[in-house]
C-alpha positions as a Python dict, from the first residue, in 0.01 Angstrom:
ca = {
    (1, 'X'): (0, 0, 0),
    (2, 'X'): (41, 378, 22),
    (3, 'X'): (51, 491, -355),
    (4, 'X'): (245, 782, -246),
    (5, 'X'): (514, 556, -118),
    (6, 'X'): (857, 598, -261),
    (7, 'X'): (1120, 326, -331),
    (8, 'X'): (1470, 281, -418),
    (9, 'X'): (1658, 44, -633),
    (10, 'X'): (2019, 68, -678),
    (11, 'X'): (2064, 68, -1062),
    (12, 'X'): (2417, 135, -1047),
    (13, 'X'): (2521, -160, -866),
    (14, 'X'): (2347, -388, -1121),
    (15, 'X'): (2452, -486, -1471),
    (16, 'X'): (2153, -623, -1706),
    (17, 'X'): (2131, -849, -1985),
    (18, 'X'): (1846, -851, -2200),
    (19, 'X'): (1707, -1126, -2442),
    (20, 'X'): (1375, -1043, -2608),
    (21, 'X'): (1124, -987, -2329),
    (22, 'X'): (1346, -1130, -2054),
    (23, 'X'): (1597, -948, -1841),
    (24, 'X'): (1875, -1081, -1604),
    (25, 'X'): (2013, -840, -1342),
    (26, 'X'): (2324, -927, -1170),
    (27, 'X'): (2544, -741, -905),
    (28, 'X'): (2891, -817, -798),
    (29, 'X'): (2852, -572, -505),
    (30, 'X'): (2547, -769, -358),
    (31, 'X'): (2628, -1112, -496),
    (32, 'X'): (2274, -1143, -601),
    (33, 'X'): (2104, -1198, -946),
    (34, 'X'): (1734, -1228, -1039),
    (35, 'X'): (1536, -1262, -1357),
    (36, 'X'): (1217, -1038, -1461),
    (37, 'X'): (1043, -928, -1770),
    (38, 'X'): (1088, -596, -1954),
    (39, 'X'): (797, -444, -1775),
    (40, 'X'): (941, -515, -1425),
    (41, 'X'): (1273, -371, -1547),
    (42, 'X'): (1085, -62, -1641),
    (43, 'X'): (934, -32, -1290),
    (44, 'X'): (1285, -73, -1126),
    (45, 'X'): (1429, 189, -1337),
    (46, 'X'): (1182, 443, -1214),
    (47, 'X'): (1257, 371, -877),
    (48, 'X'): (1496, 631, -771),
    (49, 'X'): (1364, 694, -438),
    (50, 'X'): (1213, 1041, -547),
    (51, 'X'): (923, 865, -765),
    (52, 'X'): (601, 758, -614),
    (53, 'X'): (426, 422, -709),
    (54, 'X'): (133, 630, -841),
    (55, 'X'): (381, 804, -1066),
    (56, 'X'): (528, 512, -1194),
    (57, 'X'): (211, 337, -1271),
    (58, 'X'): (86, 640, -1453),
    (59, 'X'): (375, 629, -1678),
    (60, 'X'): (356, 270, -1760),
    (61, 'X'): (-20, 291, -1803),
    (62, 'X'): (26, 579, -2059),
    (63, 'X'): (297, 389, -2235),
    (64, 'X'): (71, 63, -2284),
    (65, 'X'): (-248, 239, -2306),
    (66, 'X'): (-388, 54, -1991),
    (67, 'X'): (-622, 214, -1711),
    (68, 'X'): (-397, 328, -1454),
    (69, 'X'): (-589, 175, -1182),
    (70, 'X'): (-534, -156, -1344),
    (71, 'X'): (-159, -109, -1368),
    (72, 'X'): (-141, 37, -1018),
    (73, 'X'): (-259, -317, -883),
    (74, 'X'): (12, -479, -1080),
    (75, 'X'): (277, -238, -955),
    (76, 'X'): (170, -264, -603),
    (77, 'X'): (194, -655, -620),
    (78, 'X'): (556, -615, -792),
    (79, 'X'): (672, -383, -497),
    (80, 'X'): (538, -623, -224),
    (81, 'X'): (727, -909, -388),
    (82, 'X'): (1033, -685, -449),
    (83, 'X'): (1040, -576, -80),
    (84, 'X'): (996, -923, 28),
    (85, 'X'): (1296, -1044, -178),
    (86, 'X'): (1504, -725, -52),
    (87, 'X'): (1603, -594, -387),
    (88, 'X'): (1419, -256, -337),
    (89, 'X'): (1424, -56, 1),
    (90, 'X'): (1204, 220, 138),
    (91, 'X'): (1501, 473, 183),
    (92, 'X'): (1819, 537, -8),
    (93, 'X'): (2035, 514, 296),
    (94, 'X'): (1946, 143, 376),
    (95, 'X'): (2141, -132, 248),
    (96, 'X'): (1979, -273, -46),
    (97, 'X'): (2026, -652, -23),
    (98, 'X'): (2148, -921, 187),
    (99, 'X'): (2468, -1097, 53),
    (100, 'X'): (2330, -1413, -58),
    (101, 'X'): (2342, -1641, -359),
    (102, 'X'): (2025, -1776, -525),
    (103, 'X'): (2084, -2155, -553),
    (104, 'X'): (1725, -2226, -671),
    (105, 'X'): (1642, -2425, -992),
    (106, 'X'): (1350, -2276, -1206),
    (107, 'X'): (1369, -2523, -1501),
    (108, 'X'): (1496, -2863, -1559),
    (109, 'X'): (1466, -3022, -1916),
    (110, 'X'): (1484, -3403, -1942),
    (111, 'X'): (1463, -3559, -2313),
    (112, 'X'): (1338, -3900, -2203),
    (113, 'X'): (1373, -4058, -2549),
    (114, 'X'): (1469, -3959, -2894),
    (115, 'X'): (1228, -4188, -3059),
    (116, 'X'): (924, -4011, -3236),
    (117, 'X'): (655, -4117, -3499),
    (118, 'X'): (684, -3793, -3672),
    (119, 'X'): (949, -3604, -3870),
    (120, 'X'): (899, -3228, -3832),
    (121, 'X'): (1063, -3023, -4083),
    (122, 'X'): (1266, -2841, -3826),
    (123, 'X'): (1358, -3114, -3571),
    (124, 'X'): (1683, -3195, -3437),
    (125, 'X'): (1576, -3479, -3197),
    (126, 'X'): (1389, -3746, -3359),
    (127, 'X'): (1459, -4109, -3462),
    (128, 'X'): (1157, -4303, -3616),
    (129, 'X'): (1310, -4645, -3617),
    (130, 'X'): (1231, -4757, -3245),
    (131, 'X'): (1505, -5022, -3264),
    (132, 'X'): (1756, -4744, -3330),
    (133, 'X'): (1625, -4504, -3057),
    (134, 'X'): (1741, -4458, -2713),
    (135, 'X'): (1550, -4402, -2407),
    (136, 'X'): (1674, -4266, -2084),
    (137, 'X'): (1731, -4505, -1815),
    (138, 'X'): (1501, -4437, -1502),
    (139, 'X'): (1759, -4553, -1255),
    (140, 'X'): (2018, -4333, -1371),
    (141, 'X'): (1789, -4043, -1425),
    (142, 'X'): (1666, -4090, -1063),
    (143, 'X'): (2025, -4112, -940),
    (144, 'X'): (2121, -3787, -1103),
    (145, 'X'): (1817, -3583, -991),
    (146, 'X'): (1860, -3707, -639),
    (147, 'X'): (2232, -3549, -652),
    (148, 'X'): (2098, -3232, -824),
    (149, 'X'): (1818, -3183, -593),
    (150, 'X'): (2068, -3225, -284),
    (151, 'X'): (2270, -2920, -411),
    (152, 'X'): (2007, -2689, -520),
    (153, 'X'): (1661, -2568, -371),
    (154, 'X'): (1386, -2724, -575),
    (155, 'X'): (1093, -2499, -453),
    (156, 'X'): (877, -2417, -762),
    (157, 'X'): (1111, -2594, -991),
    (158, 'X'): (943, -2693, -1319),
    (159, 'X'): (1067, -3026, -1501),
    (160, 'X'): (1008, -3025, -1862),
    (161, 'X'): (971, -3385, -2003),
    (162, 'X'): (1046, -3374, -2361),
    (163, 'X'): (1183, -3615, -2651),
    (164, 'X'): (1143, -3717, -2925),
    (165, 'X'): (804, -3819, -2831),
    (166, 'X'): (797, -3901, -2439),
    (167, 'X'): (511, -4141, -2452),
    (168, 'X'): (730, -4375, -2648),
    (169, 'X'): (937, -4419, -2345),
    (170, 'X'): (790, -4719, -2153),
    (171, 'X'): (928, -4607, -1822),
    (172, 'X'): (740, -4273, -1850),
    (173, 'X'): (500, -4342, -1584),
    (174, 'X'): (762, -4424, -1357),
    (175, 'X'): (945, -4113, -1428),
    (176, 'X'): (650, -3898, -1386),
    (177, 'X'): (564, -4076, -1047),
    (178, 'X'): (891, -4025, -910),
    (179, 'X'): (890, -3642, -1002),
    (180, 'X'): (554, -3609, -838),
    (181, 'X'): (700, -3763, -535),
    (182, 'X'): (966, -3498, -521),
    (183, 'X'): (695, -3240, -513),
    (184, 'X'): (827, -3112, -859),
    (185, 'X'): (589, -2940, -1104),
    (186, 'X'): (601, -3126, -1443),
    (187, 'X'): (519, -3022, -1796),
    (188, 'X'): (468, -3302, -2041),
    (189, 'X'): (549, -3214, -2399),
    (190, 'X'): (386, -3452, -2632),
    (191, 'X'): (274, -3451, -3000),
    (192, 'X'): (-64, -3584, -2885),
    (193, 'X'): (-69, -3910, -3082),
    (194, 'X'): (-47, -4130, -2792),
    (195, 'X'): (-248, -3963, -2541),
    (196, 'X'): (-563, -4183, -2488),
    (197, 'X'): (-805, -4292, -2220),
    (198, 'X'): (-547, -4581, -2123),
    (199, 'X'): (-297, -4325, -1990),
    (200, 'X'): (-475, -3978, -1935),
    (201, 'X'): (-548, -4047, -1563),
    (202, 'X'): (-179, -4106, -1468),
    (203, 'X'): (-81, -3828, -1664),
    (204, 'X'): (-328, -3610, -1490),
    (205, 'X'): (-213, -3731, -1153),
    (206, 'X'): (134, -3662, -1210),
    (207, 'X'): (162, -3353, -1450),
    (208, 'X'): (103, -2990, -1389),
    (209, 'X'): (75, -2909, -1742),
    (210, 'X'): (54, -3091, -2085),
    (211, 'X'): (199, -2892, -2373),
    (212, 'X'): (81, -2980, -2724),
    (213, 'X'): (220, -2845, -3048),
    (214, 'X'): (16, -2636, -3305),
    (215, 'X'): (215, -2497, -3578),
    (216, 'X'): (-62, -2355, -3797),
    (217, 'X'): (-432, -2291, -3777),
    (218, 'X'): (-448, -2479, -4113),
    (219, 'X'): (-457, -2851, -4112),
    (220, 'X'): (-279, -2881, -4431),
    (221, 'X'): (-2, -2624, -4348),
    (222, 'X'): (35, -2781, -3999),
    (223, 'X'): (90, -3124, -4137),
    (224, 'X'): (326, -2994, -4396),
    (225, 'X'): (539, -2884, -4123),
    (226, 'X'): (496, -3170, -3868),
    (227, 'X'): (384, -3458, -4054),
    (228, 'X'): (50, -3631, -4175),
    (229, 'X'): (-235, -3653, -3891),
    (230, 'X'): (-22, -3420, -3665),
    (231, 'X'): (-306, -3159, -3657),
    (232, 'X'): (-597, -3385, -3580),
    (233, 'X'): (-383, -3547, -3319),
    (234, 'X'): (-310, -3212, -3152),
    (235, 'X'): (-677, -3122, -3150),
    (236, 'X'): (-778, -3448, -3026),
    (237, 'X'): (-539, -3449, -2748),
    (238, 'X'): (-629, -3079, -2624),
    (239, 'X'): (-994, -3183, -2621),
    (240, 'X'): (-909, -3506, -2425),
    (241, 'X'): (-699, -3289, -2177),
    (242, 'X'): (-986, -3045, -2132),
    (243, 'X'): (-1230, -3346, -2079),
    (244, 'X'): (-1030, -3446, -1778),
    (245, 'X'): (-948, -3103, -1657),
    (246, 'X'): (-578, -3093, -1728),
    (247, 'X'): (-430, -2750, -1809),
    (248, 'X'): (-293, -2739, -2164),
    (249, 'X'): (-16, -2532, -2317),
    (250, 'X'): (5, -2504, -2674),
    (251, 'X'): (344, -2453, -2859),
    (252, 'X'): (458, -2319, -3188),
    (253, 'X'): (788, -2300, -3354),
    (254, 'X'): (824, -1988, -3586),
    (255, 'X'): (926, -2106, -3932),
    (256, 'X'): (887, -1971, -4290),
    (257, 'X'): (589, -2174, -4324),
    (258, 'X'): (387, -2005, -4020),
    (259, 'X'): (575, -1689, -3939),
    (260, 'X'): (258, -1478, -4051),
    (261, 'X'): (0, -1662, -3848),
    (262, 'X'): (134, -1678, -3518),
    (263, 'X'): (-123, -1441, -3381),
    (264, 'X'): (-391, -1665, -3540),
    (265, 'X'): (-243, -1948, -3360),
    (266, 'X'): (-279, -1774, -3022),
    (267, 'X'): (-642, -1663, -3102),
    (268, 'X'): (-705, -2055, -3181),
    (269, 'X'): (-543, -2141, -2850),
    (270, 'X'): (-772, -1899, -2681),
    (271, 'X'): (-1081, -2033, -2861),
    (272, 'X'): (-978, -2383, -2745),
    (273, 'X'): (-954, -2247, -2392),
    (274, 'X'): (-609, -2363, -2319),
    (275, 'X'): (-410, -2237, -2046),
    (276, 'X'): (-136, -2044, -2258),
    (277, 'X'): (69, -2038, -2565),
    (278, 'X'): (467, -2077, -2600),
    (279, 'X'): (659, -1960, -2891),
    (280, 'X'): (981, -2200, -2921),
    (281, 'X'): (1326, -2060, -3012),
    (282, 'X'): (1476, -2313, -3263),
    (283, 'X'): (1817, -2437, -3275),
    (284, 'X'): (1816, -2444, -3660),
    (285, 'X'): (1964, -2791, -3713),
    (286, 'X'): (1826, -3115, -3794),
    (287, 'X'): (1858, -3482, -3638),
    (288, 'X'): (2188, -3516, -3860),
    (289, 'X'): (2315, -3193, -3720),
    (290, 'X'): (2282, -3018, -4064),
    (291, 'X'): (2208, -2658, -4063),
    (292, 'X'): (1827, -2615, -4161),
    (293, 'X'): (1848, -2221, -4205),
    (294, 'X'): (1604, -2226, -4512),
    (295, 'X'): (1296, -2292, -4257),
    (296, 'X'): (1403, -1978, -4076),
    (297, 'X'): (1479, -1755, -4364),
    (298, 'X'): (1341, -1424, -4201),
    (299, 'X'): (1463, -1151, -4027),
    (300, 'X'): (1490, -1127, -3647),
    (301, 'X'): (1282, -812, -3666),
    (302, 'X'): (991, -1020, -3818),
    (303, 'X'): (955, -1257, -3528),
    (304, 'X'): (980, -950, -3298),
    (305, 'X'): (710, -788, -3499),
    (306, 'X'): (481, -1093, -3477),
    (307, 'X'): (548, -1131, -3101),
    (308, 'X'): (420, -779, -3032),
    (309, 'X'): (112, -862, -3208),
    (310, 'X'): (66, -1159, -2995),
    (311, 'X'): (142, -951, -2690),
    (312, 'X'): (-119, -693, -2789),
    (313, 'X'): (-374, -970, -2812),
    (314, 'X'): (-264, -1192, -2525),
    (315, 'X'): (5, -1107, -2289),
    (316, 'X'): (-95, -738, -2204),
    (317, 'X'): (-460, -883, -2124),
    (318, 'X'): (-306, -1141, -1913),
    (319, 'X'): (-65, -905, -1735),
    (320, 'X'): (-334, -635, -1662),
    (321, 'X'): (-642, -841, -1625),
    (322, 'X'): (-926, -769, -1430),
    (323, 'X'): (-835, -892, -1071),
    (324, 'X'): (-1205, -939, -973),
    (325, 'X'): (-1239, -1210, -1227),
    (326, 'X'): (-1199, -1578, -1139),
    (327, 'X'): (-1137, -1677, -1487),
    (328, 'X'): (-787, -1768, -1609),
    (329, 'X'): (-681, -1544, -1858),
    (330, 'X'): (-506, -1694, -2173),
    (331, 'X'): (-138, -1573, -2196),
    (332, 'X'): (163, -1624, -2412),
    (333, 'X'): (541, -1624, -2354),
    (334, 'X'): (865, -1728, -2563),
    (335, 'X'): (1058, -2012, -2456),
    (336, 'X'): (1416, -1855, -2419),
    (337, 'X'): (1600, -2066, -2156),
    (338, 'X'): (1636, -2353, -2379),
    (339, 'X'): (1642, -2448, -2746),
    (340, 'X'): (1327, -2650, -2796),
    (341, 'X'): (1245, -2731, -3159),
    (342, 'X'): (1195, -3098, -3104),
    (343, 'X'): (918, -3300, -3204),
    (344, 'X'): (795, -3343, -2827),
}
C-alpha cells in the first residue's frame, strides 16, 4: 500500500462508547456498528482525508515509543481491513458505507453446569454438592443453538464453555462434538482438576483453546483465593495441554489479594509459553447473591494502572511484533463483554 495514501473516515456520523480498551462505534446514518480497540480508534480519528498513512503511523509510533516501520505495517494492515469492510474510503466525496446491519455473533457463553469442586472467594456460580447442582440439558442446548444459528451469521463465532466446572457435566463431550460439527471455535474454561489422559484427546479434537485460571504466582496465595490444590492443578493442566499441543489461555480475576501481582502473573504465563492471558471483569456477588465488595476494595484507577503495566510488557509487544517471526507472541486482554468471575 502507498504510504502517502490518504483515507477518510466519517467521524461526525458515528457515536462512540468506550469501555476500558474497547470502543464501539455506531451510526444511525449508515446503519452500521463495529468494535475495535483504542489504537484502532486513534487511527480512524486521524483519517480526515488530508493525513497520509505515513503521518498517522509516525504519530502512533511516537506516542507508544515503537519503531515507525513496525507500526506502519500494522496501520497498513488496519487500512486493508477497513477498506474491505467499507468503513473508510479513499476520497471524501464517496459514500462511506453500505446500508447493512451486522448480524454476526462474536461470542456465545454457555454455563454447562453450576457444580464445582472449588469455592473461590469471589465466585457467584458454584455448587459443591453435586446432588444439588444442575447441568444444562444437551438436547435443549442443541435446539436453542440451532435456532440461534439460523438467525445469525456464525462465521468466526467463539463459544465459551464455562461453569461451575464444565468437566463435571457428563454430557460435555457430546456438547463439544456438537459445537465442532457446527464449525464453531470453542474455548473450554476449566479449573484443571479433571483434565487428564482419559479426556485430553477429545478435548484437543473439539476445542480451539483451553482456559485455565491463575490468580497468583504464589501457590499459597492462589489457593487462599481459589481453594486448596488449585495452583498445582492449574500448573499440571497447563503442562498437560502443552504436551498435547493445545493452546492455553490463563485467566485471572483482580481482587485485593492479587491486584499488585497481575503483571507477574502475565510474566509467569509467558514463561509457561501459554497463548495469552485474560483478566476477568468480576460481577462482585457470591453464589448466594450477596455483595462481596470487600474482595474488590480498590479504586478503578488501580486496575487501570495495573492493566497498563501488563500492556507495557505484553500487549504492545504482541500488537507491534516482528512480522518476520513465526513464533506466537504472548498477549493479554481484558474480558469485558461478559462478567466472568466463575470458578470455571
